[in-house]
XYZ file of C-alpha atoms in Angstrom:
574
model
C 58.904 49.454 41.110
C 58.358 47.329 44.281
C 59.862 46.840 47.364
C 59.998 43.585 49.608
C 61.033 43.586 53.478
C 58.909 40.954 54.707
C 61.504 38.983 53.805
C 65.021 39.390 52.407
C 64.874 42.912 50.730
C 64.454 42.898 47.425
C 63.895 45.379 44.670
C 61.840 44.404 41.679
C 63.684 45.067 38.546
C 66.917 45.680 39.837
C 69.793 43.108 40.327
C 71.266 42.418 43.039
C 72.017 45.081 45.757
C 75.364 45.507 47.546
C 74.701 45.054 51.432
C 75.096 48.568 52.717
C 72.515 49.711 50.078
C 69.943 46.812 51.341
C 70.592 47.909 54.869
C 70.090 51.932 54.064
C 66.819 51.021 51.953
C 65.571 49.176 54.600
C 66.175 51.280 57.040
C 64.379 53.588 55.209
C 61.435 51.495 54.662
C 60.967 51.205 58.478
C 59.998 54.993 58.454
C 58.581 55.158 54.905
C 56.898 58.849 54.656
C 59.126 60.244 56.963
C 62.629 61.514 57.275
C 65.097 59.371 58.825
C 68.769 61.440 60.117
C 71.786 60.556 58.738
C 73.449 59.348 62.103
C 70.566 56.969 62.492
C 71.594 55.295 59.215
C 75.073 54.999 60.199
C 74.206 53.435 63.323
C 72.225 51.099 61.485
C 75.015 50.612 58.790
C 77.919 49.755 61.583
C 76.422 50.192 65.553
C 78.657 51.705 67.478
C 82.003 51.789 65.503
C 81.516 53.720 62.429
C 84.570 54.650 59.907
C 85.467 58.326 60.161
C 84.010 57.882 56.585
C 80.609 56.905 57.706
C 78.518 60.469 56.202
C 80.838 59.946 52.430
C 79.752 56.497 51.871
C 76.500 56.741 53.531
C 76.171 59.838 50.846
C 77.343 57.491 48.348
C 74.247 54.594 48.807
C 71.705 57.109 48.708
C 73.269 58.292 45.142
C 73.328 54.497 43.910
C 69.308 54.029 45.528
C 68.605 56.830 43.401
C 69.867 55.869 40.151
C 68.143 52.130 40.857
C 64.839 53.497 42.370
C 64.448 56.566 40.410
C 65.791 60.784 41.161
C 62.608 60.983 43.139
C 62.283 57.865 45.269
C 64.704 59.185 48.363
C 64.228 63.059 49.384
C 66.524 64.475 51.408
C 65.685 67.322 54.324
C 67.094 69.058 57.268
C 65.899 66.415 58.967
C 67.626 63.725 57.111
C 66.746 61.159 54.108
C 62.803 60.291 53.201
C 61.636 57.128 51.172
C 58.842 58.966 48.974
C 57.471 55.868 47.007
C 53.950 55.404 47.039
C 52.678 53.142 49.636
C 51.714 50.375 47.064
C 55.164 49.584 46.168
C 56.385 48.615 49.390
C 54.598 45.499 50.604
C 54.746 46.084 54.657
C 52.270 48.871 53.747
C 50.083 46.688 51.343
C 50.365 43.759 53.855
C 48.715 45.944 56.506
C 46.508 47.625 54.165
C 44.952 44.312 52.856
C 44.652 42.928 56.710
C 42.299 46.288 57.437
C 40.271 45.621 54.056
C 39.425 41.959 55.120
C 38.449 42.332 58.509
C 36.103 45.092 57.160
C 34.882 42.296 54.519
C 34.973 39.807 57.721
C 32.567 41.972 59.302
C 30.060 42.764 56.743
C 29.891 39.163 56.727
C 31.762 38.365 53.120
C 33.984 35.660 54.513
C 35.090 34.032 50.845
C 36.114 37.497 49.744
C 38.045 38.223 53.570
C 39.795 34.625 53.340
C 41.269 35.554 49.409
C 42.126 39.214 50.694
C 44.139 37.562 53.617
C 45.406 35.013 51.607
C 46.924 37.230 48.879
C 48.249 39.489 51.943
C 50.209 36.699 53.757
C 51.430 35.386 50.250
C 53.405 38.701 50.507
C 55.993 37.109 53.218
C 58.883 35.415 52.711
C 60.877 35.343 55.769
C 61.257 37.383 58.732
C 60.796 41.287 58.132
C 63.764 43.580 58.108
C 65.679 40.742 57.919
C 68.888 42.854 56.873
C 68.440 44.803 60.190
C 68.253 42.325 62.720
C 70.288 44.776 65.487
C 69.194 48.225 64.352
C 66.523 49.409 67.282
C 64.010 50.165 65.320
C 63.751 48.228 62.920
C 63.433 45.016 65.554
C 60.104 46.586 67.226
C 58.778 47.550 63.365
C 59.355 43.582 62.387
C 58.099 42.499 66.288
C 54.438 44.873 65.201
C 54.144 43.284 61.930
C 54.821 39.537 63.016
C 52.230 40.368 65.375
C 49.982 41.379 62.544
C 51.091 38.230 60.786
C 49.979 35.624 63.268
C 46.882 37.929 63.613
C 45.846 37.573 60.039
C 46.600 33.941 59.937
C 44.218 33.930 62.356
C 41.217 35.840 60.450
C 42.110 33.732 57.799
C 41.559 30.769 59.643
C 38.189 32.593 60.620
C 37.081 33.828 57.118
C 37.302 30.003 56.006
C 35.261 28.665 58.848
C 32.785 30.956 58.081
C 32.710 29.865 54.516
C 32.035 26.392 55.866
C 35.471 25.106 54.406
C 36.121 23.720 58.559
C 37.636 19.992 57.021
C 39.796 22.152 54.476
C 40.986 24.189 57.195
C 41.632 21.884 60.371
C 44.880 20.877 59.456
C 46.085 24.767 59.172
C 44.773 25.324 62.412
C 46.312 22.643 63.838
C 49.867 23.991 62.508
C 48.719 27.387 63.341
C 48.467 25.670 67.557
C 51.478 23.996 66.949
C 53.647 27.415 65.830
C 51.994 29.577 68.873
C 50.597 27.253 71.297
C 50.047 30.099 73.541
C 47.838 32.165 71.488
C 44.068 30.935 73.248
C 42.442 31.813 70.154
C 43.834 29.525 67.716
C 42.960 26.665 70.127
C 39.070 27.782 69.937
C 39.594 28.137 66.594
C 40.627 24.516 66.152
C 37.903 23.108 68.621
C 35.369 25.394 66.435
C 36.476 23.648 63.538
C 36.354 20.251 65.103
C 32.957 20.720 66.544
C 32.175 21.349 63.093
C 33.135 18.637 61.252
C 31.817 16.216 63.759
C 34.039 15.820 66.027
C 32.792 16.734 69.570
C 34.895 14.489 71.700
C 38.063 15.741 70.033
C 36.980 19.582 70.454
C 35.872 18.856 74.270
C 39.943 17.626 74.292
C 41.175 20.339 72.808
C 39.696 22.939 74.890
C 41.128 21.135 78.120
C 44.473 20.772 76.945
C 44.014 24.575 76.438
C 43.516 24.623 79.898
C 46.606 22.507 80.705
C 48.697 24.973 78.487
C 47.727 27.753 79.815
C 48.116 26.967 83.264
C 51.776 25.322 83.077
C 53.055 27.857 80.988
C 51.625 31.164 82.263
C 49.716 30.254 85.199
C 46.599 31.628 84.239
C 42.921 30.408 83.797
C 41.017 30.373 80.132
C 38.830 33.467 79.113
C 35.586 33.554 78.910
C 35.096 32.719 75.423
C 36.706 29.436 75.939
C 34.421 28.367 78.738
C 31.213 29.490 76.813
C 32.594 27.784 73.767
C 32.849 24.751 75.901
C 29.313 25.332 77.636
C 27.721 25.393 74.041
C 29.723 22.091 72.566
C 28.550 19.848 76.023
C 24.990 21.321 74.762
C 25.096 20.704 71.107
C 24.652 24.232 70.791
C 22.954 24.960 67.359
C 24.761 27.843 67.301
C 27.938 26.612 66.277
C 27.028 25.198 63.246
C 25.881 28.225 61.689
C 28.465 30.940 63.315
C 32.148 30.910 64.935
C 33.742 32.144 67.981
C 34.867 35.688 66.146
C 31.203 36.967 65.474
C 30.789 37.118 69.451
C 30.189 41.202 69.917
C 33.376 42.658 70.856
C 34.027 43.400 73.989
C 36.533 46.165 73.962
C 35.331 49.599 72.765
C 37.690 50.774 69.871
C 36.389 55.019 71.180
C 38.174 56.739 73.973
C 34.972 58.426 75.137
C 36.054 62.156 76.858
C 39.396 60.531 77.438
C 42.235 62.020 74.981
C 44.253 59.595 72.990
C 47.491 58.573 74.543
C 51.049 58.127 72.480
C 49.943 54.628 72.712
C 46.695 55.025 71.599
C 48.333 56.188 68.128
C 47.108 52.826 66.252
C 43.395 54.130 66.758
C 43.719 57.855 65.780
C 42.612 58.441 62.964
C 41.720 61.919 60.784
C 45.075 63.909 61.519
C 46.852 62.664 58.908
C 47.427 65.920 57.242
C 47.670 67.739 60.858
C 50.395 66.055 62.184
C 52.447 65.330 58.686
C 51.941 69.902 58.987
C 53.130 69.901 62.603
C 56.238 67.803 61.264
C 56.919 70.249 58.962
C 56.638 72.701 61.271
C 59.107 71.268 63.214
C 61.789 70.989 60.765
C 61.628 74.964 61.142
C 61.571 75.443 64.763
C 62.398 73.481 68.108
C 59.296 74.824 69.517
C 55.640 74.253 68.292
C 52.457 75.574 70.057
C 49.341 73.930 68.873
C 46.245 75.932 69.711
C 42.853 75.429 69.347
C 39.163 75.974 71.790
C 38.359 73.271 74.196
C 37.479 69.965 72.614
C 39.270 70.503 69.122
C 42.058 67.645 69.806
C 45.151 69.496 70.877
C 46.203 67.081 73.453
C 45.128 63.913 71.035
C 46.756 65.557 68.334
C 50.142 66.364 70.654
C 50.274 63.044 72.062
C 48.590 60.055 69.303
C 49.623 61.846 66.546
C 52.953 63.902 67.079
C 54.024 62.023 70.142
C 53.883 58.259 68.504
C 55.482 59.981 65.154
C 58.498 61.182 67.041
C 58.772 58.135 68.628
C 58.409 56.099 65.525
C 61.566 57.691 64.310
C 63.469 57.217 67.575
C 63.043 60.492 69.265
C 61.384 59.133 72.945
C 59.353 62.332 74.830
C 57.891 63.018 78.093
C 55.039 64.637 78.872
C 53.918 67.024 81.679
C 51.980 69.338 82.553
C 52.520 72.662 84.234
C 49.970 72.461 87.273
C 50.445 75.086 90.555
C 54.037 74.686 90.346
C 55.195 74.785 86.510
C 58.708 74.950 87.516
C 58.583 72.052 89.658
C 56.743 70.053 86.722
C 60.157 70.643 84.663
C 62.208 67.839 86.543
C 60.507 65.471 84.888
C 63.195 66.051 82.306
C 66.737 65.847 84.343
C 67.028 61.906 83.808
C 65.695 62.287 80.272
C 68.018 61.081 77.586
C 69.253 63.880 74.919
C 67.639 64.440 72.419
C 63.849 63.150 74.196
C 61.069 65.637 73.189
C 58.974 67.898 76.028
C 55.691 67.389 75.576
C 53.527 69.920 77.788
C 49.409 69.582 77.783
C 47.179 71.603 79.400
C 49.521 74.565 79.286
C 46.746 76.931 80.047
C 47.376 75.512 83.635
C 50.283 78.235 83.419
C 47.312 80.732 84.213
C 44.751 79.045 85.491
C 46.060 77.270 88.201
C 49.574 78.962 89.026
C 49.359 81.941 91.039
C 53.024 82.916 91.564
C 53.965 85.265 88.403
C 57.903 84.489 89.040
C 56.788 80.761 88.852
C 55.506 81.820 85.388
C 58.366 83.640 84.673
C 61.179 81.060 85.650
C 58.762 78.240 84.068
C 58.790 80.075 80.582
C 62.796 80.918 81.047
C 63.753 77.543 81.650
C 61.416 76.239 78.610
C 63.158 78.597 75.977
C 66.355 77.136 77.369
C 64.611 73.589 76.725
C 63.635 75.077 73.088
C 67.255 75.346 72.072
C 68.206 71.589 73.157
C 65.596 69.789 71.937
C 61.569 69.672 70.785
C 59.504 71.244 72.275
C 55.498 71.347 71.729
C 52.838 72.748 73.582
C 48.865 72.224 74.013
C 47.038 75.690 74.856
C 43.862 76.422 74.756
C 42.860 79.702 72.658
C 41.309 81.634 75.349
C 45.040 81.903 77.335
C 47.086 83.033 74.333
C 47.219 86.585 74.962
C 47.730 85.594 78.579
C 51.488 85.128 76.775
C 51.303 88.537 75.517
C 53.220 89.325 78.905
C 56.402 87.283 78.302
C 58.073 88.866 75.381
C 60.695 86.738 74.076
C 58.631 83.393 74.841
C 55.925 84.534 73.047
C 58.088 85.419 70.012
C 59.438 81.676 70.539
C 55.443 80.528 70.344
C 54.160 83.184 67.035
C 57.215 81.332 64.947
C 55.314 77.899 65.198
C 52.355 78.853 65.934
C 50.014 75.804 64.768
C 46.196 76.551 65.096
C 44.203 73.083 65.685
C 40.736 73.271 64.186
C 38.493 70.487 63.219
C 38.662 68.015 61.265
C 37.619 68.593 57.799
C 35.674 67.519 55.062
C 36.546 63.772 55.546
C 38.605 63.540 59.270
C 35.183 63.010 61.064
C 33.772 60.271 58.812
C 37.360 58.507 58.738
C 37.918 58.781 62.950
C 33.963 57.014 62.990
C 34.559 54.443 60.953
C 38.359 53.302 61.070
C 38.164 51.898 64.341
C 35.249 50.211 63.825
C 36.893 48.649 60.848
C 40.027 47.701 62.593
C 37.586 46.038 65.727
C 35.356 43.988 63.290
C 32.516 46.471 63.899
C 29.550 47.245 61.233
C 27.977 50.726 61.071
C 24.673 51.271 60.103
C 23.739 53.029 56.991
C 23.187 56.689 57.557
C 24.763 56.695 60.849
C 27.870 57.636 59.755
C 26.437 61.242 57.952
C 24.320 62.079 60.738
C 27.577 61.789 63.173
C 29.156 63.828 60.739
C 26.453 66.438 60.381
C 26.417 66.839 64.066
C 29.798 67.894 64.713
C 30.198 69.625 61.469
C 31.680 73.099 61.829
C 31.989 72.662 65.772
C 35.531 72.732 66.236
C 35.029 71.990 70.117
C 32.815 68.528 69.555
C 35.356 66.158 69.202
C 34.991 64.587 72.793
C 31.367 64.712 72.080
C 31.648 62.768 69.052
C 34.298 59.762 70.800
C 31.659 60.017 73.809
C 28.726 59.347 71.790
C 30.152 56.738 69.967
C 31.383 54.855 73.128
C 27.625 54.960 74.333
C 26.253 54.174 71.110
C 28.915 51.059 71.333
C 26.976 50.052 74.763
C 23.924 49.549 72.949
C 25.244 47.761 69.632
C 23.149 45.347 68.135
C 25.364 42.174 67.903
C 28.529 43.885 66.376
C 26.629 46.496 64.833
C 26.847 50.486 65.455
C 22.834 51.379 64.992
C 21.043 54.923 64.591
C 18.729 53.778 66.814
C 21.781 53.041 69.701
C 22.694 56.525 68.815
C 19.783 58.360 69.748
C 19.053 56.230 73.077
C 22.391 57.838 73.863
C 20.852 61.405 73.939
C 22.837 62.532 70.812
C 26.026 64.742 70.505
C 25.129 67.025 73.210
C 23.287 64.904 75.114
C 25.458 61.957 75.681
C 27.736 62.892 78.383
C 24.750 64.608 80.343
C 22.797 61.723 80.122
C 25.804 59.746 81.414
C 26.402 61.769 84.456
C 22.576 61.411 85.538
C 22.299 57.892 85.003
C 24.998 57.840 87.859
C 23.549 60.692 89.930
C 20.603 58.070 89.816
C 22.181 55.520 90.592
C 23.786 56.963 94.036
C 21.342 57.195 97.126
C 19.654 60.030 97.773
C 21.630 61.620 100.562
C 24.914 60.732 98.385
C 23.721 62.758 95.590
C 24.854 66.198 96.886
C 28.434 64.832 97.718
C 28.672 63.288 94.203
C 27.834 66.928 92.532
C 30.377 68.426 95.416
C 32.895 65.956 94.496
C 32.757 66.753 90.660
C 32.527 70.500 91.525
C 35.725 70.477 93.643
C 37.388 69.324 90.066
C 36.143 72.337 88.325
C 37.295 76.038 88.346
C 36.166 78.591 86.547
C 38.182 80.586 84.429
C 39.094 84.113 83.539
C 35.584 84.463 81.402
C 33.482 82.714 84.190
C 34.176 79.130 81.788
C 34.684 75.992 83.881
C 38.193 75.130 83.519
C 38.888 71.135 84.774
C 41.630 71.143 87.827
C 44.074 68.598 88.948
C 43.722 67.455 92.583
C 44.996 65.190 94.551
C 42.757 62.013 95.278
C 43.736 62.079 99.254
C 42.289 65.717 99.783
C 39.266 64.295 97.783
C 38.184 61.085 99.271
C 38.207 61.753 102.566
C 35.916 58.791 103.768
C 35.231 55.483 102.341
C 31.939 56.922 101.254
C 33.554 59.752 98.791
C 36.204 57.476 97.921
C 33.236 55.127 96.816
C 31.672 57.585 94.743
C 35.034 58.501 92.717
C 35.389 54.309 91.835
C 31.690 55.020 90.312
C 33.209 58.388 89.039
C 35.840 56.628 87.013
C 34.211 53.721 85.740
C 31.795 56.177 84.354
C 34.870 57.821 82.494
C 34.165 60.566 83.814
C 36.757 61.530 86.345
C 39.981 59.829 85.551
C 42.879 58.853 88.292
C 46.304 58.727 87.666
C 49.308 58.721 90.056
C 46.927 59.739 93.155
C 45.842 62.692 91.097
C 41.956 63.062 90.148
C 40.581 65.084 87.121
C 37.127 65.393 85.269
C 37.918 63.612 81.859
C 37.100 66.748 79.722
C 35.166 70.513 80.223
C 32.660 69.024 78.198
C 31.477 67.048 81.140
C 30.869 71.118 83.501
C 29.251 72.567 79.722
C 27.067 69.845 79.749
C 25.738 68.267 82.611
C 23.054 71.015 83.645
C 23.503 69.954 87.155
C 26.892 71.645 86.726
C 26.230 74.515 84.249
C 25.839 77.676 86.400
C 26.980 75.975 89.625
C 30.988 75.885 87.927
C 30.733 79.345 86.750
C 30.108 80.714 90.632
């Protein structure tokens, strides 16, 4: 059994499929894994005007699927209908799997076996994707990702074959490749790469300025760097660029969020939840109200946001998020213009306690957001110091021990996959051994994981070429020393008589909590930089990542940065 929608749909082994079948199979094929309600399928059947029949015949193309895909292939939930086939029978999923595999190849420097693996994976299109939805919402941004991914991996393929030293084989491609997206920089260095190479200087020298030409008639906008070094190298005969190609530069954008938590779109690069948020899904399908909670540092606001925020989403459901701050109740109106239906998404809801003094605040707060609970999703990130601080509120906390999701680490092989996934997916090679000792580090720690992204952003900074090293690891100071060794290397930095401001600044950030343990506080940025000077050293603050600023508000990225710095430790707890 197979399934094509990178193309027309089609169904291997089985003849031909009425229309309202194709368009329920591929609409569930856009969410494949994951339930998909019935009124999104009738929208997607007839927008707008359905016949007062809509749910009987919808019922009746999920019974014909089933007898064409087999009893098993469609599940159907609470939640709506699921596509259960395994993700090798429906090629979107091998497409993207295949793209991952070769820029892994790509970067361990097998180029003939990356250019096959991409050429077998674009082989798999035959048309636009989702072609039988081409007004169904979702379905149009799932086919705008994967033509994305498409002109990307013509790209690496374009690549892989350079690097095999096939450049006269491949010029023409790459000249058709310009032609189809003449805006797309890289395929232009790509072509001037491959001219260069096949002896062709003068032509590759044009090429790069009409680049130039392109660029600024149509968007106004000069060439990046890599085209101006490329051209730099070319005037020089560059020996270089005989032997290597524009892609094996070092990358430039770190693929780790450092102390910072993943974002709802940051959801491409989290990786080892899998299993937590397909549970929290569950979960949901059970109760309108879920409550992960978890120490400092375990993921709860990654996992909330990345990994349950991007799956709602993915299936239509938008959310907002918020959290409570000194006036939860206040917080709240981020939701009156929200659509029905849009998920609440509330981080840091230890702030409830911590930084909310007013107990009928609290009260009204947790009122109003069992009143949410019973129109639409609700989750929750608390920390597991402040849970009994619900113990209070009666019927909210009976509301929060019904989906009650405790976040722990992340397993046997969650660590080893959130190390080296996106270093796969950004063309990055990790050193042998590197990969256990991370791993061993953080192992049974259930508060390290903003240690671990930290380390590996400063073990990025000192990459050799594109390569993760042990060696870049320890000059980082290790798990626990990383983000120390971070914030001294700035209070170094500073002059002397700044020094004591920086430490003040960071300090006024930090509260300590019930137990004495520094708990990170939301201020605003005007009651913080108060002269050029301080706003100076908040700039330095957050391009060290270590203070973040957002809508005028300043924060320390994570606790870890008050537990670790010794400059802090002590000083927060007064």
């Amino acid at each position: 059994m197979g399934i094509a929608v990178l193309g027309p749909l089609l169904v291997a082994g089985v003849g031909n499929v009425s229309r309202r079948d194709r368009v329920v199979l591929a609409a569930l094929a856009v969410r494949a894994g994951h339930p998909v309600r019935s009124e999104e399928l009738i929208d997607a059947l007839w927008g707008e005007h359905p016949p007062s029949s809509a749910h009987k015949i919808l019922q009746g193309c999920v019974v014909r699927l089933r007898k064409a895909l087999g009893p098993d292939a469609i599940e159907t939930s609470s939640h709506g209908y699921l596509l259960a086939l395994p993700p090798d029978q429906l090629d979107s999923q091998r497409f993207e799997r295949m793209v991952v595999r070769a820029r892994e190849l790509l970067a361990l420097g097998r180029a003939d076996r990356a250019a096959y693996q991409l050429t077998e994976a674009l082989g798999l299109w035959n048309g636009e994707a989702f072609s039988d939805l081409e007004e169904w919402p979702p379905a149009m941004r799932e086919a705008r990702r994967l033509h994305e991914l498409r002109l990307e991996a013509e790209e690496l393929r374009a690549d892989a074959l350079l690097r095999s030293g096939r450049h006269s084989e491949v010029l023409a491609e790459i000249r058709a490749l310009v032609r189809a997206a003449p805006l797309r920089e890289h395929r232009w260095v790509l072509q001037a790469h491959a001219q260069y190479r096949a002896g062709q200087q003068g032509e590759a020298l044009r090429t790069l300025h009409q680049l130039k030409s392109v660029l600024a008639t149509k968007l106004g906008v000069d060439p990046g760097p890599d085209v101006i070094a490329l051209e730099g190298a070319i005037l020089r005969r560059d020996a270089s660029l005989l032997s290597g190609s524009p892609a094996v530069a070092s990358r430039s954008t770190c693929p780790y969020r450092g102390l910072r938590a993943f974002d709802v779109d940051d959801a491409d690069r989290f990786f080892g939840r899998r299993a937590d948020v397909d549970a929290c899904l569950e979960a949901l399908r059970r109760t309108s109200l879920l409550a992960l909670v978890g120490p400092s540092g375990s993921g709860k606001s990654s996992l909330m946001r990345a990994g349950l925020g991007a799956a709602l989403r993915s299936r239509g459901t938008p959310a907002v998020a918020i959290t409570p701050g000194q006036r939860p109740v206040d917080a709240l109106t981020a939701m009156a213009g929200a659509p029905a239906g849009t998920a609440l998404l509330i981080d840091q809801f230890e702030e409830l306690f911590s930084l909310c003094d007013d107990p009928a605040q609290r009260q009204e707060f947790l009122r109003l957001l069992a009143a949410e609970a019973r129109a639409r999703t609700v989750v929750i990130a608390l920390r597991a110091d402040h849970l009994a601080d619900l113990s209070a509120y009666g019927d909210f906390v009976r509301l929060v021990e019904r989906g009650l999701y405790i976040v722990g680490g992340l397993g046997e092989a969650g660590p080893a996959e959130a190390i080296e996934a996106p270093a796969r997916q950004s063309g990055l090679v990790i050193e042998a051994g590197l990969v256990d000792l991370l791993v061993r580090e953080v192992k049974d720690d259930p508060g390290a994981l903003p240690l671990l992204s930290h380390v590996l952003l400063e073990t990025w900074r000192r990459r050799e070429g594109n390569t993760l090293t042990v060696a870049g690891y320890r000059a980082s100071g290790g798990i626990h020393g990383a983000v120390a060794q971070s914030a001294e290397a700035l209070y170094a930095k500073v002059a002397v008589d700044q020094r004591h401001t920086l430490r003040d600044t960071v300090l006024r950030l930090v509260a300590p909590g019930p137990q004495g343990e520094p708990v990170r506080s939301r201020v605003p940025r005007r009651m913080v930089a108060t002269d050029s000077d301080r706003d100076h050293l908040i700039e330095q603050l957050v391009a060290a990542r270590l203070v973040t600023s957002d809508d005028g508000v300043l924060e320390i990225t994570h606790e870890a940065l008050a537990r670790a710095w010794p400059r802090l430790r002590g000083v927060a707890r007064r």
